[in-house]
Coordinates of C-alpha atoms in Angstrom, one line a residue:
X84 CA 0.1 0.0 0.1
X85 CA 1.4 3.2 -1.1
X86 CA 2.2 5.7 1.7
X87 CA 0.3 9.1 1.3
X88 CA 2.1 12.3 2.6
X89 CA 0.1 15.1 3.6
X90 CA 2.8 17.3 1.6
X91 CA 2.3 15.5 -1.6
X92 CA -1.6 16.4 -1.9
X93 CA -1.8 18.0 -5.5
X94 CA -3.3 21.7 -5.6
X95 CA -4.3 22.6 -8.9
X96 CA -3.0 25.9 -10.4
X97 CA -6.1 27.4 -10.9
X98 CA -6.7 26.9 -7.1
X99 CA -3.4 28.5 -6.2
X100 CA -3.9 31.2 -8.7
X101 CA -7.3 32.0 -6.8
X102 CA -5.8 31.8 -3.6
X103 CA -3.2 34.4 -4.5
X104 CA -5.9 36.7 -5.8
X105 CA -8.1 36.2 -2.8
X106 CA -5.7 36.6 -0.2
X107 CA -4.6 40.1 -0.3
X108 CA -8.7 40.8 -0.3
X109 CA -9.0 39.0 2.8
X110 CA -6.1 40.4 4.6
X111 CA -6.8 43.8 3.5
X112 CA -10.3 43.6 5.0
X113 CA -9.1 42.2 8.2
X114 CA -6.5 45.0 8.7
X115 CA -9.0 47.6 7.9
X116 CA -11.6 46.0 10.4
X117 CA -9.0 45.6 13.2
X118 CA -8.2 49.5 12.6
X119 CA -11.9 50.1 12.5
X120 CA -12.3 48.3 15.8
X121 CA -9.3 49.8 17.7
X122 CA -10.5 53.1 16.6
X123 CA -13.9 52.3 17.7
X124 CA -13.2 51.2 21.3
X125 CA -10.6 53.8 21.9
X126 CA -7.4 51.6 21.4
X127 CA -6.4 53.6 18.7
X128 CA -4.6 57.0 20.3
X129 CA -4.8 59.0 16.9
X130 CA -8.6 59.0 17.6
X131 CA -9.5 59.3 14.0
X132 CA -13.1 58.2 13.1
X133 CA -13.0 54.3 12.5
X134 CA -12.5 53.3 8.7
X135 CA -15.3 51.3 7.0
X136 CA -13.7 48.3 6.1
X137 CA -12.9 47.3 2.4
X138 CA -11.2 44.5 0.2
X139 CA -9.0 46.4 -2.3
X140 CA -5.7 47.4 -1.0
X141 CA -4.6 50.9 -2.2
X142 CA -8.1 51.6 -3.9
X143 CA -10.4 51.6 -1.0
X144 CA -14.2 52.4 -1.7
X145 CA -13.4 53.8 -5.3
X146 CA -15.2 50.9 -7.2
X147 CA -18.3 50.7 -5.0
X148 CA -18.6 54.7 -5.3
X149 CA -17.8 54.3 -9.0
X150 CA -20.6 51.6 -9.6
X151 CA -23.1 51.8 -6.7
X152 CA -23.4 54.8 -4.8
X153 CA -26.9 53.6 -3.1
X154 CA -25.0 50.3 -2.0
X155 CA -21.9 52.4 -0.6
X156 CA -24.3 54.5 1.4
X157 CA -26.2 51.6 2.7
X158 CA -23.2 49.9 3.7
X159 CA -22.1 53.2 5.4
X160 CA -25.5 53.2 7.1
X161 CA -25.0 50.0 8.7
X162 CA -21.7 51.0 10.4
X163 CA -23.5 54.3 12.2
X164 CA -24.9 52.1 15.1
X165 CA -22.0 52.7 17.4
X166 CA -20.6 55.9 16.1
X167 CA -21.2 59.5 14.6
X168 CA -18.1 59.6 12.3
X169 CA -16.5 57.2 9.8
X170 CA -13.6 57.2 7.6
X171 CA -14.2 56.2 3.7
X172 CA -10.6 55.6 1.5
X173 CA -10.4 56.8 -2.3
X174 CA -6.9 55.8 -3.1
X175 CA -4.8 58.0 -1.0
X176 CA -7.6 60.2 0.3
X177 CA -9.4 59.9 3.1
X178 CA -12.8 61.7 4.1
X179 CA -14.7 61.6 6.8
X180 CA -18.5 60.8 6.9
X181 CA -20.6 62.7 9.9
X182 CA -24.1 61.2 10.7
X183 CA -26.7 61.7 13.6
X184 CA -28.6 65.0 13.9
X185 CA -26.5 66.3 17.0
X186 CA -23.5 65.8 15.5
X187 CA -24.2 67.3 12.1
X188 CA -26.0 70.4 14.1
X189 CA -22.4 70.6 15.8
X190 CA -21.2 71.1 12.3
X191 CA -23.5 73.8 11.4
X192 CA -22.6 75.6 14.3
X193 CA -19.0 75.5 13.7
X194 CA -17.1 78.2 12.2
X195 CA -14.6 75.9 11.1
X196 CA -16.0 74.4 8.2
X197 CA -16.4 75.6 4.5
X198 CA -18.1 74.5 1.7
X199 CA -15.3 75.1 -0.5
X200 CA -14.5 71.8 -1.5
X201 CA -17.8 71.3 -3.1
X202 CA -18.0 74.4 -4.9
X203 CA -14.5 73.7 -6.4
X204 CA -15.3 70.1 -7.0
X205 CA -18.6 71.2 -8.9
X206 CA -16.8 73.8 -10.7
X207 CA -14.2 71.7 -12.2
X208 CA -15.7 68.3 -12.6
X209 CA -19.6 69.4 -13.7
X210 CA -19.3 72.8 -15.3
X211 CA -15.6 72.6 -16.7
X212 CA -14.1 76.1 -15.0
X213 CA -10.8 76.6 -16.7
X214 CA -7.8 75.9 -14.4
X215 CA -6.5 79.7 -13.8
X216 CA -10.2 80.6 -12.3
X217 CA -10.5 77.3 -10.3
X218 CA -7.2 78.0 -8.7
X219 CA -8.8 81.5 -7.6
X220 CA -11.1 79.4 -5.8
X221 CA -9.2 76.9 -4.1
X222 CA -6.6 79.4 -2.9
X223 CA -9.8 81.7 -1.3
X224 CA -9.5 80.6 2.5
X225 CA -11.1 84.1 3.7
X226 CA -14.7 82.6 4.5
X227 CA -17.9 84.4 3.7
X228 CA -17.8 86.7 6.3
X229 CA -17.4 90.6 6.0
X230 CA -14.0 90.3 7.8
X231 CA -11.8 87.7 6.2
X232 CA -10.5 84.8 8.3
X233 CA -7.5 86.4 10.3
X234 CA -4.9 83.6 8.7
X235 CA -5.9 84.6 5.2
X236 CA -4.2 86.5 2.7
X237 CA -6.5 87.2 -0.1
X238 CA -6.8 90.1 -1.9
X239 CA -10.4 91.6 -2.0
X240 CA -11.2 91.0 -5.4
X241 CA -10.5 87.6 -5.0
X242 CA -12.8 86.8 -2.0
X243 CA -14.9 85.1 -4.7
X244 CA -16.9 82.9 -2.2
X245 CA -17.8 85.6 -0.3
X246 CA -18.9 87.9 -3.5
X247 CA -21.0 85.0 -4.7
X248 CA -22.6 84.1 -1.3
X249 CA -23.9 87.8 -0.7
X250 CA -24.7 88.5 -4.4
X251 CA -27.2 85.6 -4.3
X252 CA -28.4 86.6 -1.1
X253 CA -29.2 89.9 -2.1
X254 CA -30.7 89.1 -5.3
X255 CA -32.8 85.7 -4.6
X256 CA -34.0 86.7 -1.0
X257 CA -35.7 89.1 1.1
X258 CA -37.6 92.0 -0.7
X259 CA -36.4 90.7 -4.4
X260 CA -38.7 87.5 -4.1
X261 CA -41.9 89.3 -4.2
X262 CA -40.6 90.9 -7.7
X263 CA -39.4 87.4 -8.8
X264 CA -42.3 85.4 -8.0
X265 CA -44.7 88.0 -9.7
X266 CA -42.2 87.5 -12.8
X267 CA -42.2 83.5 -12.3
X268 CA -46.0 83.1 -12.2
X269 CA -46.6 85.5 -15.5
X270 CA -44.0 83.3 -17.6
X271 CA -45.3 80.0 -16.1
X272 CA -48.9 81.0 -16.7
X273 CA -47.7 82.2 -20.3
X274 CA -46.0 78.9 -20.9
X275 CA -49.2 76.9 -19.6
X276 CA -51.3 78.6 -22.0
X277 CA -49.0 77.8 -25.0
X278 CA -49.5 74.2 -24.2
X279 CA -53.0 74.3 -26.0
X280 CA -54.4 72.0 -23.4
X281 CA -58.4 72.1 -23.8
X282 CA -61.4 70.5 -22.3
X283 CA -60.8 67.1 -23.7
X284 CA -58.4 64.9 -22.2
X285 CA -54.8 64.5 -24.1
X286 CA -52.3 61.6 -23.1
X287 CA -48.7 62.3 -22.6
X288 CA -45.7 60.2 -22.3
X289 CA -44.0 61.9 -19.3
X290 CA -45.1 64.0 -16.7
X291 CA -41.8 64.9 -15.6
X292 CA -40.5 65.9 -19.0
X293 CA -43.6 68.3 -19.2
X294 CA -43.0 69.9 -15.9
X295 CA -39.2 70.3 -16.7
X296 CA -40.0 72.2 -20.1
X297 CA -42.4 74.5 -17.9
X298 CA -40.9 75.2 -14.8
X299 CA -37.2 75.4 -15.8
X300 CA -37.9 77.5 -19.0
X301 CA -40.0 80.0 -16.4
X302 CA -36.8 80.1 -14.2
X303 CA -34.5 80.5 -16.7
X304 CA -36.1 83.5 -18.0
X305 CA -36.9 85.1 -14.4
X306 CA -32.8 84.6 -13.9
X307 CA -31.5 85.7 -17.3
X308 CA -34.2 87.3 -19.4
X309 CA -35.7 86.3 -22.7
X310 CA -32.3 86.6 -24.7
X311 CA -30.7 83.4 -23.7
X312 CA -33.4 81.3 -24.7
X313 CA -34.2 83.5 -28.2
X314 CA -30.8 82.9 -29.3
X315 CA -30.6 79.5 -28.2
X316 CA -34.3 78.0 -29.0
X317 CA -33.0 74.2 -27.7
X318 CA -31.0 75.4 -24.9
X319 CA -33.6 73.9 -22.4
X320 CA -33.5 70.5 -23.8
X321 CA -29.9 70.4 -24.1
X322 CA -29.7 71.9 -20.6
X323 CA -31.7 68.7 -19.1
X324 CA -29.6 66.3 -21.3
X325 CA -26.4 67.8 -19.5
X326 CA -28.2 67.2 -16.2
X327 CA -28.8 63.6 -17.2
X328 CA -24.9 63.4 -17.8
X329 CA -24.0 64.9 -14.4
X330 CA -23.3 61.6 -12.6
X331 CA -20.9 60.7 -15.2
X332 CA -19.0 64.0 -14.2
X333 CA -19.6 63.2 -10.5
X334 CA -17.6 59.9 -10.9
X335 CA -14.7 61.8 -13.1
X336 CA -15.1 59.7 -16.3
X337 CA -12.9 61.3 -18.7
X338 CA -14.2 62.2 -22.4
X339 CA -13.4 59.1 -23.9
X340 CA -15.4 57.1 -21.4
X341 CA -18.5 59.5 -21.8
X342 CA -18.4 61.4 -25.0
X343 CA -22.1 62.5 -25.2
X344 CA -21.9 64.0 -21.9
X345 CA -18.7 66.0 -22.6
X346 CA -20.4 67.3 -26.0
X347 CA -23.6 68.3 -24.4
X348 CA -21.8 69.9 -21.5
X349 CA -19.8 72.2 -24.1
X350 CA -22.8 72.8 -26.4
X351 CA -24.3 74.4 -23.4
X352 CA -21.6 76.3 -22.4
X353 CA -21.5 77.5 -26.0
X354 CA -24.9 78.6 -25.7
X355 CA -24.1 80.9 -22.6
X356 CA -21.0 82.1 -24.0
X357 CA -23.0 83.3 -27.4
X358 CA -25.8 84.8 -24.8
X359 CA -23.0 86.8 -22.8
X360 CA -21.0 88.1 -25.8
X361 CA -24.4 89.2 -27.2
X362 CA -25.6 91.2 -24.1
X363 CA -22.2 92.7 -23.6
X364 CA -22.2 94.1 -27.3
X365 CA -25.7 95.2 -27.1
X366 CA -26.1 96.3 -23.7
X367 CA -26.9 100.1 -22.8
X368 CA -27.9 101.8 -19.6
X369 CA -31.1 102.9 -20.9
X370 CA -32.1 99.2 -20.9
X371 CA -32.5 99.0 -17.2
X372 CA -36.1 99.3 -15.8
X373 CA -36.9 100.5 -12.3
X374 CA -36.0 97.2 -10.6
X375 CA -32.7 97.1 -11.9
X376 CA -33.3 94.5 -14.4
X377 CA -32.8 94.4 -18.1
X378 CA -33.9 92.4 -21.1
X379 CA -30.3 91.2 -22.2
X380 CA -28.9 90.0 -18.9
X381 CA -32.1 89.7 -17.1
X382 CA -32.0 90.2 -13.4
X383 CA -29.3 92.6 -11.8
X384 CA -28.0 89.2 -10.2
X385 CA -26.4 88.2 -13.7
X386 CA -25.3 91.7 -14.6
X387 CA -23.4 92.0 -11.1
X388 CA -21.8 88.8 -11.3
X389 CA -20.4 89.7 -14.4
X390 CA -19.0 93.0 -13.1
X391 CA -17.1 91.2 -10.3
X392 CA -16.2 87.9 -11.5
X393 CA -14.3 89.4 -14.5
X394 CA -12.0 91.4 -11.9
X395 CA -11.1 88.2 -10.1
X396 CA -7.6 86.7 -11.0
X397 CA -7.6 84.1 -13.3
X398 CA -11.3 84.9 -14.8
X399 CA -12.2 84.6 -18.7
X400 CA -15.6 84.6 -20.5
X401 CA -14.9 80.7 -20.2
X402 CA -14.8 80.8 -16.2
X403 CA -17.9 83.1 -16.2
X404 CA -20.1 80.9 -18.4
X405 CA -19.2 77.7 -16.4
X406 CA -20.2 79.3 -13.3
X407 CA -23.5 80.6 -14.9
X408 CA -24.0 77.0 -15.7
X409 CA -23.3 76.3 -12.0
X410 CA -26.0 78.5 -10.9
X411 CA -28.6 77.8 -13.4
X412 CA -28.0 74.3 -12.6
X413 CA -28.4 75.0 -8.9
X414 CA -31.5 76.9 -9.5
X415 CA -33.4 73.8 -11.5
X416 CA -31.9 70.5 -10.6
X417 CA -33.6 70.4 -7.5
X418 CA -36.7 72.4 -8.1
X419 CA -37.9 70.7 -11.0
X420 CA -37.8 67.1 -9.7
X421 CA -39.2 67.8 -6.3
X422 CA -42.0 70.1 -8.1
X423 CA -43.0 66.8 -9.9
X424 CA -43.2 64.6 -6.7
X425 CA -45.1 67.1 -4.9
X426 CA -47.6 67.1 -7.9
X427 CA -47.7 63.3 -7.9
X428 CA -48.3 62.6 -4.3
X429 CA -51.0 65.2 -4.5
X430 CA -52.9 64.3 -7.3
X431 CA -52.7 60.5 -6.3
X432 CA -54.6 61.3 -3.1
X433 CA -58.4 63.0 -4.1
X434 CA -58.4 64.1 -0.1
X435 CA -55.1 65.7 -0.1
X436 CA -55.5 67.3 -3.4
X437 CA -58.9 69.0 -2.0
X438 CA -57.2 70.2 1.0
X439 CA -54.1 71.5 -0.8
X440 CA -56.5 73.2 -3.3
X441 CA -58.3 74.9 -0.7
X442 CA -55.1 76.5 1.0
X443 CA -54.2 77.7 -2.6
X444 CA -57.3 79.1 -3.2
X445 CA -57.1 81.3 0.3
X446 CA -53.8 82.7 -1.4
X447 CA -55.4 84.0 -4.4
X448 CA -55.4 87.9 -5.0
X449 CA -58.3 89.9 -6.5
X450 CA -56.6 90.0 -9.8
X451 CA -56.4 86.2 -9.7
X452 CA -52.6 86.0 -8.9
X453 CA -51.0 84.1 -6.1
X454 CA -49.4 85.6 -3.1
X455 CA -46.4 83.7 -2.9
X456 CA -45.4 84.9 0.7
X457 CA -49.1 83.9 1.7
X458 CA -48.6 80.5 -0.3
X459 CA -45.3 79.6 1.7
X460 CA -46.8 80.0 4.9
X461 CA -49.6 77.8 4.6
X462 CA -49.2 74.8 7.1
X463 CA -50.4 71.8 4.7
X464 CA -48.5 73.2 1.7
X465 CA -45.3 73.7 3.8
X466 CA -45.5 69.9 5.6
X467 CA -45.8 68.5 2.1
X468 CA -43.1 70.6 1.0
X469 CA -40.7 69.5 3.7
X470 CA -41.8 65.8 3.5
X471 CA -41.0 65.4 -0.3
X472 CA -37.9 66.8 0.3
X473 CA -37.1 64.6 3.6
X474 CA -38.2 61.6 1.1
X475 CA -36.3 62.4 -1.8
X476 CA -33.3 64.3 -1.4
X477 CA -30.2 62.0 -1.2
X478 CA -27.3 64.8 -1.2
X479 CA -23.6 64.7 -0.1
X480 CA -23.2 67.7 1.4
X481 CA -19.2 68.3 1.7
X482 CA -17.4 70.4 4.0
X483 CA -13.9 71.0 5.0
X484 CA -12.0 72.7 7.7
X485 CA -9.8 75.3 6.3
X486 CA -7.8 76.1 9.4
X487 CA -8.0 74.1 12.6
X488 CA -9.0 70.8 13.4
X489 CA -12.3 70.1 15.0
X490 CA -13.2 67.6 17.7
X491 CA -16.5 65.7 17.1
X492 CA -17.8 63.2 19.9
X493 CA -14.2 62.3 20.9
X494 CA -12.8 61.9 17.5
X495 CA -10.6 64.6 15.7
X496 CA -11.6 66.0 12.1
X497 CA -8.3 66.9 10.5
X498 CA -8.0 70.4 9.0
X499 CA -8.0 70.0 5.1
X500 CA -9.7 66.4 5.4
X501 CA -13.0 66.6 4.0
X502 CA -16.2 65.7 5.6
X503 CA -19.4 64.3 3.9
X504 CA -22.9 64.4 5.4
X505 CA -25.5 62.1 3.4
X506 CA -28.7 63.6 3.8
X507 CA -30.7 60.6 2.8
X508 CA -29.4 58.9 6.0
X509 CA -30.1 61.9 8.0
X510 CA -33.6 61.7 6.7
X511 CA -34.4 58.5 7.3
X512 CA -33.0 58.2 11.4
X513 CA -35.8 56.5 13.1
X514 CA -34.2 57.9 16.6
X515 CA -35.4 61.4 15.2
X516 CA -38.5 61.0 13.0
X517 CA -42.1 60.3 13.8
X518 CA -43.3 57.4 12.2
X519 CA -46.9 57.9 13.2
X520 CA -48.8 55.8 16.0
X521 CA -48.7 51.9 16.4
X522 CA -52.2 51.7 14.8
X523 CA -51.8 54.1 12.0
X524 CA -48.1 54.0 11.1
X525 CA -46.5 55.9 8.2
X526 CA -42.8 54.7 7.9
X527 CA -40.1 57.0 6.9
X528 CA -39.8 55.3 3.5
X529 CA -43.0 56.5 2.5
X530 CA -45.0 59.8 2.0
X531 CA -46.8 61.4 4.9
X532 CA -48.3 64.5 4.0
X533 CA -49.0 65.3 7.8
X534 CA -45.7 64.3 8.9
X535 CA -44.6 68.1 9.8
X536 CA -48.0 69.1 11.2
X537 CA -48.3 69.5 15.1
X538 CA -52.1 68.9 16.0
X539 CA -52.7 70.2 19.8
X540 CA -55.4 67.5 20.1
X541 CA -53.0 64.9 18.9
X542 CA -50.2 63.8 21.4
X543 CA -48.8 61.5 18.3
X544 CA -48.2 64.0 15.9
X545 CA -45.4 66.1 14.5
X546 CA -41.9 65.3 13.0
X547 CA -40.2 64.2 16.0
X548 CA -40.1 60.5 16.9
X549 CA -42.5 60.0 20.4
X550 CA -39.2 58.7 22.0
X551 CA -37.5 62.1 20.8
X552 CA -36.9 64.3 24.3
X553 CA -38.4 67.2 22.5
X554 CA -41.3 65.4 21.2
X555 CA -42.9 65.8 24.8
X556 CA -40.9 69.1 25.7
X557 CA -42.9 70.9 23.1
X558 CA -46.1 69.9 24.8
X559 CA -45.6 70.6 28.1
X560 CA -47.0 74.2 28.0
X561 CA -48.5 76.0 30.6
X562 CA -52.3 75.9 31.2
X563 CA -52.6 79.3 30.1
X564 CA -51.1 78.4 26.6
X565 CA -52.9 75.4 26.1
X566 CA -55.7 76.1 23.0
X567 CA -59.0 77.5 24.0
X568 CA -62.1 77.5 22.0
X569 CA -61.3 81.2 21.5
X570 CA -57.6 80.0 20.2
X571 CA -56.7 79.1 17.2
X572 CA -56.0 74.9 17.4
X573 CA -55.6 73.9 13.8
X574 CA -52.2 72.1 13.2
X575 CA -49.2 73.8 12.9
X576 CA -46.2 73.6 10.4
X577 CA -43.1 72.6 13.0
X578 CA -39.6 72.3 12.1
X579 CA -38.6 72.7 15.9
X580 CA -35.8 69.9 16.8
X581 CA -34.8 69.2 13.4
X582 CA -31.7 70.8 13.4
X583 CA -29.2 68.4 11.9
X584 CA -31.9 65.9 10.8
X585 CA -33.6 67.8 8.0
X586 CA -31.1 69.1 6.0
X587 CA -31.8 69.2 2.1
X588 CA -30.3 72.9 2.0
X589 CA -27.4 72.0 4.7
X590 CA -27.5 74.2 7.3
X591 CA -25.5 76.9 9.5
X592 CA -24.1 79.9 8.0
X593 CA -23.4 78.1 4.9
X594 CA -26.8 77.1 4.3
X595 CA -28.1 77.5 0.7
X596 CA -28.6 81.2 0.1
X597 CA -31.2 80.6 -2.5
X598 CA -33.5 78.7 -0.6
X599 CA -36.6 80.6 -0.3
X600 CA -36.2 81.3 -4.0
X601 CA -36.4 77.5 -4.4
X602 CA -39.1 77.1 -1.9
X603 CA -41.3 80.0 -3.5
X604 CA -41.0 78.5 -7.3
X605 CA -41.6 75.0 -6.1
X606 CA -45.0 75.7 -4.2
X607 CA -45.9 78.5 -6.9
X608 CA -45.5 75.7 -9.6
X609 CA -47.3 73.0 -7.9
X610 CA -50.4 75.3 -6.9
X611 CA -50.4 76.7 -10.3
X612 CA -50.2 73.3 -11.9
X613 CA -53.1 71.7 -9.9
X614 CA -55.2 74.8 -10.1
X615 CA -54.9 75.1 -14.1
X616 CA -54.9 71.3 -15.0
X617 CA -56.8 68.1 -14.4
X618 CA -54.0 65.6 -14.3
X619 CA -54.4 61.5 -14.0
X620 CA -51.7 59.2 -14.3
X621 CA -52.2 56.2 -16.9
X622 CA -50.0 53.9 -14.6
X623 CA -50.7 53.1 -10.9
X624 CA -47.6 51.3 -10.6
X625 CA -45.2 52.4 -7.5
X626 CA -43.0 55.0 -8.7
X627 CA -39.2 54.5 -8.0
X628 CA -36.6 57.4 -7.7
X629 CA -33.9 57.2 -10.2
X630 CA -30.8 56.1 -7.8
X631 CA -28.1 57.1 -10.6
X632 CA -28.3 60.7 -9.2
X633 CA -27.7 59.6 -5.4
X634 CA -25.3 62.0 -4.0
X635 CA -26.7 64.9 -6.4
X636 CA -29.6 66.2 -4.5
X637 CA -33.4 65.4 -5.2
X638 CA -33.7 62.1 -7.1
X639 CA -36.1 62.4 -10.3
X640 CA -38.2 59.4 -11.0
X641 CA -36.8 56.4 -12.7
X642 CA -38.4 56.1 -16.1
X643 CA -41.4 57.8 -17.8
X644 CA -44.2 58.9 -16.0
X645 CA -47.5 58.5 -18.6
X646 CA -50.2 60.8 -17.8
X647 CA -53.7 62.6 -19.3
X648 CA -54.3 66.1 -19.1
X649 CA -57.2 68.4 -19.4
X650 CA -57.6 72.2 -18.5
X651 CA -59.3 72.4 -15.1
X652 CA -63.2 73.2 -15.8
X653 CA -64.7 75.6 -13.1
X654 CA -67.8 74.6 -11.7
X655 CA -71.1 77.0 -12.5
X656 CA -72.9 78.1 -9.5

């Protein structure tokens, strides 16, 4: 009988190759997992946030980011049970991810963090800002306050982050909003009339495209005047084709990997450049009306931006129009899809539609126009607006501490290292959000129109979880403060206790400066759509968000939304 030695067992070459391939992955995972455990339990003296384990040595989480950002975000959420901060690795770059309402609120309150990385990345990757102008953005570490940071040596004309911030705040909020609302209504009503929709039902392929064309055309003309779209009749269509390609730019695809995306972006930029050139060559001061606007540049905002941006170091016509594209994209890319989701949720629920229409009717002026400020103060409209943004926003908010390290819950967030806040994770936090009473649940992954309404007669109402300490604190009123038959006792819209939890616009000093303009346009769009048309969906299947856009903001619907429409017929008395 032959002797069989353990050492003489034959191992096929294919198995050896497989072992050699798998072994580095296993070792890398064990090392990164060990690093995470040591950090989490305080045995790692560096006290960086724990690292999310990964398989690929030297690559980290890059492939998952490029192929499935939704899965990456989901895997990160599973690690947030024991900590509010985590680390991701993208080749040699480490990024800190922060979660939890209290931790995020601490970020908002801090003076250390700036949005500069997100702005510069967007200008570079999305809007193709030339390198010389981008360098000025990168070097500007002065902040957005009136006085520059003490450690900054940036020239006044190169304080571009502050200049952009204060200009948008000045021309897209406050007293200017009323004028912008009036112009938006006129333009949107005109566009709706031009659709030639009558009393008979008409079928259409896609409700999203229908709303895209109406709302974005009105928004662009409000900002830029009529000349941009007169010179470039197909610019709105091209703009939305560019928008559909932004995820390719987010992932850093070069021209040879995404040739159509690069081509349509250049076409959109060329259209903006032709408009700017025409406006500059034909503009005279007499064109400016009593509001400060003119027909070539549009709002004073666009004329002012040209004045200060061309004084900036490294600026050019190409840098100016790339920044124009960024502004126009910011004014439309979230406003339009969230307007669609609000219309969808409203028309799918006849009872909700009637209640929303009642609030809208109460905001009509004698001349038939809507009072935008009154509209934006209606409790139910505000609640469905906030709920739609909570449910449909999946934005990566990026911040960076420019000058000093920041300590958060025992971890050290180093200066110069980026942090990411995933809004979807915050918006699905069961420790914060109310999901309704046990006998009438409203899961956080579903739309609940009344989630942000506090009813004095219902102790289970309001946005905060019933286990949240502030849920009961807000109801511990003195007897004299409680509703009486003489007091207004209707449900009230409430955002109390949601700092760091409801974050579609960011927060703190760097909260989106155009958020009031966005809210106004969204609610006007919804109000005018449901008041002007009867809309019925042709499919009752559950509409899913398109996760290709995860990380970029509001997720649009995946696929087309077929519908039929007719002009609303007024009931005769």
